[in-house]
Amino acid sequence: MDNLEELYSEVIKFHSKQPRNFKKLETANREMEGHNPLCGDHLALYLQIEDDRVKDIGFQGDGCSISRAAASMMTSTVKGKTKEEALVLFNEFHRLIKGELNPASEAHHLGHIGTAFSNIHKYPMRVKCASLSWHTLRAALEGSAEAISTE
Ligand code: ZN
């Protein structure tokens, strides 16, 4: 096993214990499911899109603490953003978890997500846990009809 201690920062622990936006959204006009078979993470993402903006967002599902914390932070961050802004965030997050974006030296819009997930690229098994909700978000925004899998 990897030593995951540096991964489980206080902010990740906090969000995994008390995830934000952990609800089924009755006003959702888009729903998307995502699975990460490597870990067993599953989530359903609910979006209310109005005028090309994420007016409200919620998620439900079962997953490890990394996937739950990532979904909690992702939903808090993209809420209120335009579709275009959300896709910029997706791209920044994707580069972050691949180790291509150094949040300490490069400008980004990820806020505390950038710090919380700055080490995750060292743990390839956990990268898919962190990215599941983001890939599901992108699929939902792009209007994909099929559930997504990180495999
Ligand atoms: Zn996981």
Short mmCIF file of N, CA and C and ligand atoms in Angstrom, two decimals:
data_model
loop_
_atom_site.label_atom_id
_atom_site.label_comp_id
_atom_site.label_asym_id
_atom_site.label_seq_id
_atom_site.Cartn_x
_atom_site.Cartn_y
_atom_site.Cartn_z
N MET A 1 0.83 -1.22 0.00
CA MET A 1 0.00 0.00 0.00
C MET A 1 0.86 1.25 0.00
N ASP A 2 0.37 2.23 -0.71
CA ASP A 2 1.02 3.54 -0.66
C ASP A 2 0.83 4.13 0.74
N ASN A 3 1.72 4.99 1.09
CA ASN A 3 1.48 5.81 2.27
C ASN A 3 0.63 6.99 1.82
N LEU A 4 -0.63 6.96 2.20
CA LEU A 4 -1.57 7.95 1.68
C LEU A 4 -1.72 9.16 2.59
N GLU A 5 -0.88 9.20 3.62
CA GLU A 5 -1.09 10.23 4.62
C GLU A 5 -1.10 11.66 4.05
N GLU A 6 -0.16 11.94 3.17
CA GLU A 6 -0.08 13.32 2.66
C GLU A 6 -1.28 13.65 1.77
N LEU A 7 -1.96 12.60 1.32
CA LEU A 7 -3.12 12.80 0.46
C LEU A 7 -4.35 13.23 1.26
N TYR A 8 -4.45 12.67 2.47
CA TYR A 8 -5.65 12.93 3.27
C TYR A 8 -5.48 14.19 4.11
N SER A 9 -5.47 15.30 3.42
CA SER A 9 -5.32 16.59 4.09
C SER A 9 -6.60 16.88 4.88
N GLU A 10 -6.52 17.88 5.72
CA GLU A 10 -7.68 18.26 6.53
C GLU A 10 -8.88 18.63 5.66
N VAL A 11 -8.61 19.30 4.56
CA VAL A 11 -9.74 19.75 3.72
C VAL A 11 -10.42 18.55 3.06
N ILE A 12 -9.64 17.55 2.69
CA ILE A 12 -10.23 16.34 2.10
C ILE A 12 -11.01 15.57 3.16
N LYS A 13 -10.47 15.46 4.35
CA LYS A 13 -11.19 14.78 5.45
C LYS A 13 -12.51 15.49 5.73
N PHE A 14 -12.43 16.81 5.78
CA PHE A 14 -13.62 17.60 6.10
C PHE A 14 -14.73 17.37 5.05
N HIS A 15 -14.34 17.49 3.78
CA HIS A 15 -15.34 17.35 2.71
C HIS A 15 -15.86 15.92 2.59
N SER A 16 -15.03 14.91 2.93
CA SER A 16 -15.51 13.54 2.81
C SER A 16 -16.48 13.21 3.94
N LYS A 17 -16.29 13.85 5.09
CA LYS A 17 -17.21 13.60 6.21
C LYS A 17 -18.51 14.37 6.07
N GLN A 18 -18.40 15.58 5.55
CA GLN A 18 -19.59 16.42 5.42
C GLN A 18 -19.67 16.98 4.01
N PRO A 19 -19.94 16.10 3.05
CA PRO A 19 -19.94 16.58 1.66
C PRO A 19 -20.99 17.66 1.40
N ARG A 20 -20.58 18.66 0.66
CA ARG A 20 -21.52 19.71 0.23
C ARG A 20 -22.34 19.20 -0.94
N ASN A 21 -23.52 19.74 -1.07
CA ASN A 21 -24.38 19.45 -2.23
C ASN A 21 -24.68 17.96 -2.38
N PHE A 22 -24.65 17.23 -1.25
CA PHE A 22 -24.94 15.80 -1.29
C PHE A 22 -26.45 15.61 -1.22
N LYS A 23 -27.07 15.73 -2.38
CA LYS A 23 -28.54 15.66 -2.44
C LYS A 23 -28.95 15.37 -3.87
N LYS A 24 -30.11 14.75 -3.98
CA LYS A 24 -30.71 14.61 -5.29
C LYS A 24 -31.42 15.93 -5.58
N LEU A 25 -31.18 16.48 -6.76
CA LEU A 25 -31.72 17.79 -7.09
C LEU A 25 -33.06 17.61 -7.81
N GLU A 26 -34.13 18.04 -7.16
CA GLU A 26 -35.45 17.86 -7.77
C GLU A 26 -35.62 18.75 -9.01
N THR A 27 -34.88 19.84 -9.06
CA THR A 27 -35.00 20.78 -10.17
C THR A 27 -34.03 20.47 -11.31
N ALA A 28 -33.33 19.35 -11.21
CA ALA A 28 -32.31 19.03 -12.22
C ALA A 28 -32.91 18.87 -13.61
N ASN A 29 -32.24 19.42 -14.62
CA ASN A 29 -32.64 19.14 -15.99
C ASN A 29 -31.57 18.33 -16.73
N ARG A 30 -30.52 17.95 -15.99
CA ARG A 30 -29.55 16.99 -16.53
C ARG A 30 -29.08 16.07 -15.43
N GLU A 31 -28.96 14.81 -15.78
CA GLU A 31 -28.44 13.83 -14.83
C GLU A 31 -27.41 12.98 -15.53
N MET A 32 -26.39 12.61 -14.80
CA MET A 32 -25.35 11.78 -15.39
C MET A 32 -24.79 10.88 -14.31
N GLU A 33 -24.51 9.64 -14.68
CA GLU A 33 -23.91 8.72 -13.72
C GLU A 33 -22.47 8.45 -14.07
N GLY A 34 -21.67 8.23 -13.05
CA GLY A 34 -20.27 7.88 -13.28
C GLY A 34 -19.84 6.73 -12.38
N HIS A 35 -18.96 5.88 -12.92
CA HIS A 35 -18.44 4.74 -12.17
C HIS A 35 -16.92 4.73 -12.26
N ASN A 36 -16.31 4.33 -11.20
CA ASN A 36 -14.88 4.05 -11.22
C ASN A 36 -14.70 2.61 -10.75
N PRO A 37 -14.67 1.67 -11.71
CA PRO A 37 -14.63 0.25 -11.33
C PRO A 37 -13.38 -0.15 -10.55
N LEU A 38 -12.29 0.59 -10.73
CA LEU A 38 -11.06 0.23 -10.02
C LEU A 38 -11.22 0.33 -8.51
N CYS A 39 -12.04 1.26 -8.08
CA CYS A 39 -12.20 1.48 -6.64
C CYS A 39 -13.61 1.14 -6.17
N GLY A 40 -14.56 1.12 -7.11
CA GLY A 40 -15.94 0.87 -6.74
C GLY A 40 -16.73 2.14 -6.48
N ASP A 41 -16.16 3.28 -6.86
CA ASP A 41 -16.88 4.55 -6.66
C ASP A 41 -18.01 4.66 -7.68
N HIS A 42 -19.11 5.17 -7.20
CA HIS A 42 -20.26 5.40 -8.08
C HIS A 42 -20.91 6.71 -7.68
N LEU A 43 -21.26 7.52 -8.66
CA LEU A 43 -22.02 8.70 -8.30
C LEU A 43 -23.02 9.08 -9.37
N ALA A 44 -24.08 9.72 -8.90
CA ALA A 44 -25.08 10.30 -9.80
C ALA A 44 -24.99 11.80 -9.60
N LEU A 45 -24.85 12.51 -10.72
CA LEU A 45 -24.69 13.96 -10.66
C LEU A 45 -25.95 14.61 -11.23
N TYR A 46 -26.44 15.61 -10.54
CA TYR A 46 -27.66 16.32 -10.95
C TYR A 46 -27.33 17.78 -11.20
N LEU A 47 -27.72 18.26 -12.37
CA LEU A 47 -27.46 19.67 -12.68
C LEU A 47 -28.73 20.38 -13.10
N GLN A 48 -28.85 21.60 -12.63
CA GLN A 48 -29.88 22.49 -13.14
C GLN A 48 -29.16 23.55 -13.95
N ILE A 49 -29.29 23.44 -15.27
CA ILE A 49 -28.63 24.38 -16.17
C ILE A 49 -29.65 25.41 -16.64
N GLU A 50 -29.31 26.68 -16.46
CA GLU A 50 -30.17 27.74 -16.97
C GLU A 50 -29.31 28.79 -17.63
N ASP A 51 -29.69 29.19 -18.84
CA ASP A 51 -28.91 30.19 -19.59
C ASP A 51 -27.43 29.83 -19.64
N ASP A 52 -27.16 28.57 -19.89
CA ASP A 52 -25.77 28.11 -20.01
C ASP A 52 -24.98 28.23 -18.71
N ARG A 53 -25.67 28.29 -17.61
CA ARG A 53 -25.01 28.44 -16.31
C ARG A 53 -25.46 27.31 -15.39
N VAL A 54 -24.54 26.86 -14.52
CA VAL A 54 -24.88 25.83 -13.53
C VAL A 54 -25.59 26.52 -12.37
N LYS A 55 -26.92 26.54 -12.45
CA LYS A 55 -27.68 27.26 -11.43
C LYS A 55 -27.65 26.49 -10.11
N ASP A 56 -27.77 25.17 -10.21
CA ASP A 56 -27.69 24.36 -9.00
C ASP A 56 -27.11 23.01 -9.37
N ILE A 57 -26.54 22.33 -8.37
CA ILE A 57 -25.87 21.06 -8.63
C ILE A 57 -25.92 20.21 -7.37
N GLY A 58 -26.07 18.92 -7.56
CA GLY A 58 -26.05 18.00 -6.41
C GLY A 58 -25.53 16.66 -6.86
N PHE A 59 -25.13 15.84 -5.89
CA PHE A 59 -24.69 14.49 -6.25
C PHE A 59 -25.07 13.52 -5.14
N GLN A 60 -25.17 12.25 -5.53
CA GLN A 60 -25.37 11.18 -4.58
C GLN A 60 -24.54 10.00 -5.01
N GLY A 61 -24.35 9.06 -4.11
CA GLY A 61 -23.62 7.87 -4.50
C GLY A 61 -22.79 7.32 -3.37
N ASP A 62 -22.07 6.25 -3.70
CA ASP A 62 -21.18 5.61 -2.75
C ASP A 62 -19.78 5.68 -3.29
N GLY A 63 -18.85 6.00 -2.43
CA GLY A 63 -17.47 6.02 -2.90
C GLY A 63 -16.51 6.21 -1.75
N CYS A 64 -15.25 6.12 -2.07
CA CYS A 64 -14.21 6.32 -1.07
C CYS A 64 -14.16 7.79 -0.67
N SER A 65 -13.38 8.09 0.35
CA SER A 65 -13.36 9.47 0.84
C SER A 65 -12.78 10.44 -0.19
N ILE A 66 -11.83 9.98 -0.99
CA ILE A 66 -11.27 10.87 -2.03
C ILE A 66 -12.33 11.24 -3.06
N SER A 67 -13.08 10.24 -3.51
CA SER A 67 -14.09 10.54 -4.54
C SER A 67 -15.19 11.43 -3.96
N ARG A 68 -15.54 11.19 -2.71
CA ARG A 68 -16.60 12.00 -2.09
C ARG A 68 -16.13 13.44 -1.86
N ALA A 69 -14.91 13.58 -1.37
CA ALA A 69 -14.37 14.92 -1.15
C ALA A 69 -14.22 15.67 -2.47
N ALA A 70 -13.76 14.96 -3.50
CA ALA A 70 -13.58 15.60 -4.81
C ALA A 70 -14.92 16.08 -5.36
N ALA A 71 -15.95 15.24 -5.22
CA ALA A 71 -17.28 15.62 -5.72
C ALA A 71 -17.84 16.79 -4.92
N SER A 72 -17.62 16.78 -3.62
CA SER A 72 -18.08 17.88 -2.77
C SER A 72 -17.43 19.20 -3.19
N MET A 73 -16.12 19.17 -3.40
CA MET A 73 -15.40 20.40 -3.77
C MET A 73 -15.72 20.82 -5.20
N MET A 74 -15.85 19.84 -6.09
CA MET A 74 -16.18 20.15 -7.48
C MET A 74 -17.54 20.85 -7.54
N THR A 75 -18.54 20.27 -6.86
CA THR A 75 -19.88 20.86 -6.95
C THR A 75 -19.91 22.26 -6.34
N SER A 76 -19.21 22.46 -5.22
CA SER A 76 -19.20 23.82 -4.63
C SER A 76 -18.53 24.82 -5.56
N THR A 77 -17.51 24.35 -6.28
CA THR A 77 -16.74 25.26 -7.12
C THR A 77 -17.47 25.62 -8.42
N VAL A 78 -18.16 24.67 -9.02
CA VAL A 78 -18.78 24.98 -10.31
C VAL A 78 -20.18 25.59 -10.17
N LYS A 79 -20.74 25.54 -8.98
CA LYS A 79 -22.07 26.11 -8.79
C LYS A 79 -22.04 27.61 -9.09
N GLY A 80 -22.94 28.04 -9.97
CA GLY A 80 -22.99 29.44 -10.35
C GLY A 80 -22.12 29.80 -11.55
N LYS A 81 -21.26 28.87 -11.95
CA LYS A 81 -20.36 29.13 -13.08
C LYS A 81 -21.07 28.87 -14.41
N THR A 82 -20.58 29.54 -15.46
CA THR A 82 -21.07 29.21 -16.79
C THR A 82 -20.48 27.87 -17.21
N LYS A 83 -21.10 27.30 -18.25
CA LYS A 83 -20.61 26.04 -18.78
C LYS A 83 -19.15 26.18 -19.21
N GLU A 84 -18.86 27.31 -19.85
CA GLU A 84 -17.49 27.54 -20.33
C GLU A 84 -16.50 27.62 -19.16
N GLU A 85 -16.87 28.34 -18.11
CA GLU A 85 -16.00 28.44 -16.93
C GLU A 85 -15.80 27.07 -16.28
N ALA A 86 -16.88 26.28 -16.23
CA ALA A 86 -16.78 24.94 -15.64
C ALA A 86 -15.83 24.06 -16.44
N LEU A 87 -15.85 24.21 -17.77
CA LEU A 87 -14.95 23.39 -18.59
C LEU A 87 -13.50 23.84 -18.45
N VAL A 88 -13.28 25.13 -18.22
CA VAL A 88 -11.92 25.61 -17.92
C VAL A 88 -11.43 24.96 -16.63
N LEU A 89 -12.30 24.92 -15.63
CA LEU A 89 -11.95 24.28 -14.35
C LEU A 89 -11.66 22.80 -14.55
N PHE A 90 -12.49 22.14 -15.36
CA PHE A 90 -12.24 20.72 -15.65
C PHE A 90 -10.84 20.53 -16.23
N ASN A 91 -10.49 21.37 -17.19
CA ASN A 91 -9.18 21.23 -17.84
C ASN A 91 -8.04 21.49 -16.85
N GLU A 92 -8.22 22.48 -16.00
CA GLU A 92 -7.18 22.76 -15.00
C GLU A 92 -7.04 21.59 -14.02
N PHE A 93 -8.18 21.06 -13.58
CA PHE A 93 -8.14 19.94 -12.64
C PHE A 93 -7.48 18.72 -13.28
N HIS A 94 -7.83 18.49 -14.54
CA HIS A 94 -7.27 17.36 -15.26
C HIS A 94 -5.75 17.47 -15.35
N ARG A 95 -5.26 18.67 -15.63
CA ARG A 95 -3.81 18.88 -15.70
C ARG A 95 -3.17 18.76 -14.32
N LEU A 96 -3.88 19.22 -13.30
CA LEU A 96 -3.38 19.12 -11.92
C LEU A 96 -3.15 17.66 -11.52
N ILE A 97 -4.14 16.81 -11.77
CA ILE A 97 -4.03 15.43 -11.29
C ILE A 97 -3.08 14.60 -12.15
N LYS A 98 -2.72 15.12 -13.31
CA LYS A 98 -1.70 14.44 -14.11
C LYS A 98 -0.30 14.97 -13.77
N GLY A 99 -0.25 15.95 -12.86
CA GLY A 99 1.03 16.51 -12.46
C GLY A 99 1.55 17.53 -13.45
N GLU A 100 0.67 18.01 -14.34
CA GLU A 100 1.10 18.97 -15.36
C GLU A 100 0.88 20.43 -14.95
N LEU A 101 0.08 20.61 -13.92
CA LEU A 101 -0.16 21.97 -13.42
C LEU A 101 0.38 22.03 -11.99
N ASN A 102 1.33 22.90 -11.77
CA ASN A 102 1.84 23.11 -10.42
C ASN A 102 1.09 24.28 -9.80
N PRO A 103 0.19 23.99 -8.85
CA PRO A 103 -0.68 25.05 -8.33
C PRO A 103 0.09 26.14 -7.58
N ALA A 104 1.33 25.83 -7.18
CA ALA A 104 2.11 26.82 -6.45
C ALA A 104 2.75 27.85 -7.37
N SER A 105 2.97 27.47 -8.63
CA SER A 105 3.71 28.37 -9.51
C SER A 105 2.93 28.82 -10.73
N GLU A 106 1.75 28.25 -10.94
CA GLU A 106 0.98 28.59 -12.14
C GLU A 106 -0.38 29.13 -11.73
N ALA A 107 -0.83 30.15 -12.42
CA ALA A 107 -2.15 30.71 -12.13
C ALA A 107 -3.23 29.70 -12.50
N HIS A 108 -4.24 29.61 -11.65
CA HIS A 108 -5.36 28.70 -11.93
C HIS A 108 -6.59 29.22 -11.21
N HIS A 109 -7.73 28.58 -11.45
CA HIS A 109 -8.98 29.04 -10.86
C HIS A 109 -9.54 28.03 -9.86
N LEU A 110 -8.70 27.07 -9.45
CA LEU A 110 -9.22 25.96 -8.66
C LEU A 110 -9.33 26.26 -7.17
N GLY A 111 -8.73 27.36 -6.73
CA GLY A 111 -8.80 27.70 -5.31
C GLY A 111 -8.22 26.60 -4.44
N HIS A 112 -8.91 26.26 -3.35
CA HIS A 112 -8.37 25.27 -2.40
C HIS A 112 -8.30 23.87 -2.98
N ILE A 113 -9.00 23.63 -4.09
CA ILE A 113 -8.90 22.32 -4.75
C ILE A 113 -7.46 22.10 -5.24
N GLY A 114 -6.86 23.17 -5.73
CA GLY A 114 -5.49 23.09 -6.25
C GLY A 114 -4.52 22.61 -5.18
N THR A 115 -4.71 23.10 -3.96
CA THR A 115 -3.84 22.69 -2.85
C THR A 115 -4.19 21.28 -2.39
N ALA A 116 -5.48 21.03 -2.23
CA ALA A 116 -5.92 19.74 -1.67
C ALA A 116 -5.49 18.56 -2.54
N PHE A 117 -5.45 18.76 -3.86
CA PHE A 117 -5.13 17.64 -4.75
C PHE A 117 -3.76 17.79 -5.42
N SER A 118 -2.91 18.61 -4.82
CA SER A 118 -1.62 18.87 -5.48
C SER A 118 -0.69 17.65 -5.48
N ASN A 119 -0.93 16.67 -4.59
CA ASN A 119 -0.05 15.50 -4.54
C ASN A 119 -0.63 14.26 -5.20
N ILE A 120 -1.84 14.39 -5.69
CA ILE A 120 -2.55 13.16 -6.09
C ILE A 120 -1.92 12.47 -7.30
N HIS A 121 -1.22 13.24 -8.13
CA HIS A 121 -0.61 12.60 -9.30
C HIS A 121 0.42 11.55 -8.92
N LYS A 122 0.87 11.56 -7.66
CA LYS A 122 1.82 10.53 -7.20
C LYS A 122 1.12 9.21 -6.89
N TYR A 123 -0.21 9.21 -6.90
CA TYR A 123 -0.99 8.02 -6.54
C TYR A 123 -1.95 7.66 -7.66
N PRO A 124 -1.44 7.00 -8.68
CA PRO A 124 -2.26 6.74 -9.88
C PRO A 124 -3.60 6.07 -9.58
N MET A 125 -3.64 5.20 -8.58
CA MET A 125 -4.90 4.53 -8.26
C MET A 125 -5.95 5.51 -7.75
N ARG A 126 -5.48 6.57 -7.11
CA ARG A 126 -6.41 7.54 -6.52
C ARG A 126 -6.83 8.62 -7.51
N VAL A 127 -6.06 8.77 -8.59
CA VAL A 127 -6.36 9.81 -9.57
C VAL A 127 -7.78 9.61 -10.13
N LYS A 128 -8.14 8.36 -10.37
CA LYS A 128 -9.47 8.09 -10.94
C LYS A 128 -10.58 8.37 -9.94
N CYS A 129 -10.28 8.20 -8.67
CA CYS A 129 -11.26 8.55 -7.63
C CYS A 129 -11.51 10.06 -7.64
N ALA A 130 -10.43 10.81 -7.76
CA ALA A 130 -10.53 12.28 -7.72
C ALA A 130 -11.19 12.83 -8.98
N SER A 131 -10.96 12.14 -10.11
CA SER A 131 -11.44 12.71 -11.36
C SER A 131 -12.84 12.25 -11.75
N LEU A 132 -13.37 11.25 -11.04
CA LEU A 132 -14.68 10.69 -11.44
C LEU A 132 -15.76 11.76 -11.55
N SER A 133 -15.91 12.57 -10.52
CA SER A 133 -16.99 13.56 -10.54
C SER A 133 -16.76 14.61 -11.63
N TRP A 134 -15.49 14.92 -11.90
CA TRP A 134 -15.18 15.92 -12.94
C TRP A 134 -15.48 15.39 -14.33
N HIS A 135 -15.14 14.11 -14.56
CA HIS A 135 -15.46 13.52 -15.86
C HIS A 135 -16.98 13.42 -16.04
N THR A 136 -17.66 13.11 -14.95
CA THR A 136 -19.12 13.03 -15.01
C THR A 136 -19.71 14.41 -15.30
N LEU A 137 -19.14 15.43 -14.68
CA LEU A 137 -19.57 16.81 -14.94
C LEU A 137 -19.41 17.17 -16.42
N ARG A 138 -18.24 16.87 -16.95
CA ARG A 138 -17.99 17.24 -18.35
C ARG A 138 -18.99 16.54 -19.27
N ALA A 139 -19.21 15.24 -19.00
CA ALA A 139 -20.17 14.50 -19.83
C ALA A 139 -21.56 15.12 -19.73
N ALA A 140 -21.95 15.53 -18.53
CA ALA A 140 -23.27 16.14 -18.34
C ALA A 140 -23.35 17.47 -19.09
N LEU A 141 -22.30 18.27 -19.02
CA LEU A 141 -22.30 19.58 -19.68
C LEU A 141 -22.31 19.44 -21.19
N GLU A 142 -21.65 18.40 -21.66
CA GLU A 142 -21.58 18.22 -23.11
C GLU A 142 -22.77 17.43 -23.63
N GLY A 143 -23.66 17.07 -22.71
CA GLY A 143 -24.91 16.44 -23.13
C GLY A 143 -24.76 15.00 -23.59
N SER A 144 -23.72 14.35 -23.08
CA SER A 144 -23.53 12.94 -23.42
C SER A 144 -24.69 12.11 -22.87
N ALA A 145 -25.10 11.12 -23.61
CA ALA A 145 -26.27 10.34 -23.22
C ALA A 145 -25.91 9.12 -22.38
N GLU A 146 -24.66 8.75 -22.39
CA GLU A 146 -24.28 7.51 -21.72
C GLU A 146 -23.58 7.76 -20.40
N ALA A 147 -23.79 6.86 -19.47
CA ALA A 147 -23.07 6.92 -18.20
C ALA A 147 -21.58 6.79 -18.49
N ILE A 148 -20.78 7.46 -17.70
CA ILE A 148 -19.36 7.42 -17.97
C ILE A 148 -18.64 6.49 -17.00
N SER A 149 -17.54 5.97 -17.46
CA SER A 149 -16.71 5.12 -16.63
C SER A 149 -15.28 5.61 -16.78
N THR A 150 -14.54 5.66 -15.68
CA THR A 150 -13.17 6.16 -15.76
C THR A 150 -12.23 5.09 -16.30
N GLU A 151 -12.75 3.87 -16.50
CA GLU A 151 -11.91 2.82 -17.05
C GLU A 151 -11.63 3.07 -18.53
ZN ZN B 1 -12.22 5.73 -4.91
#
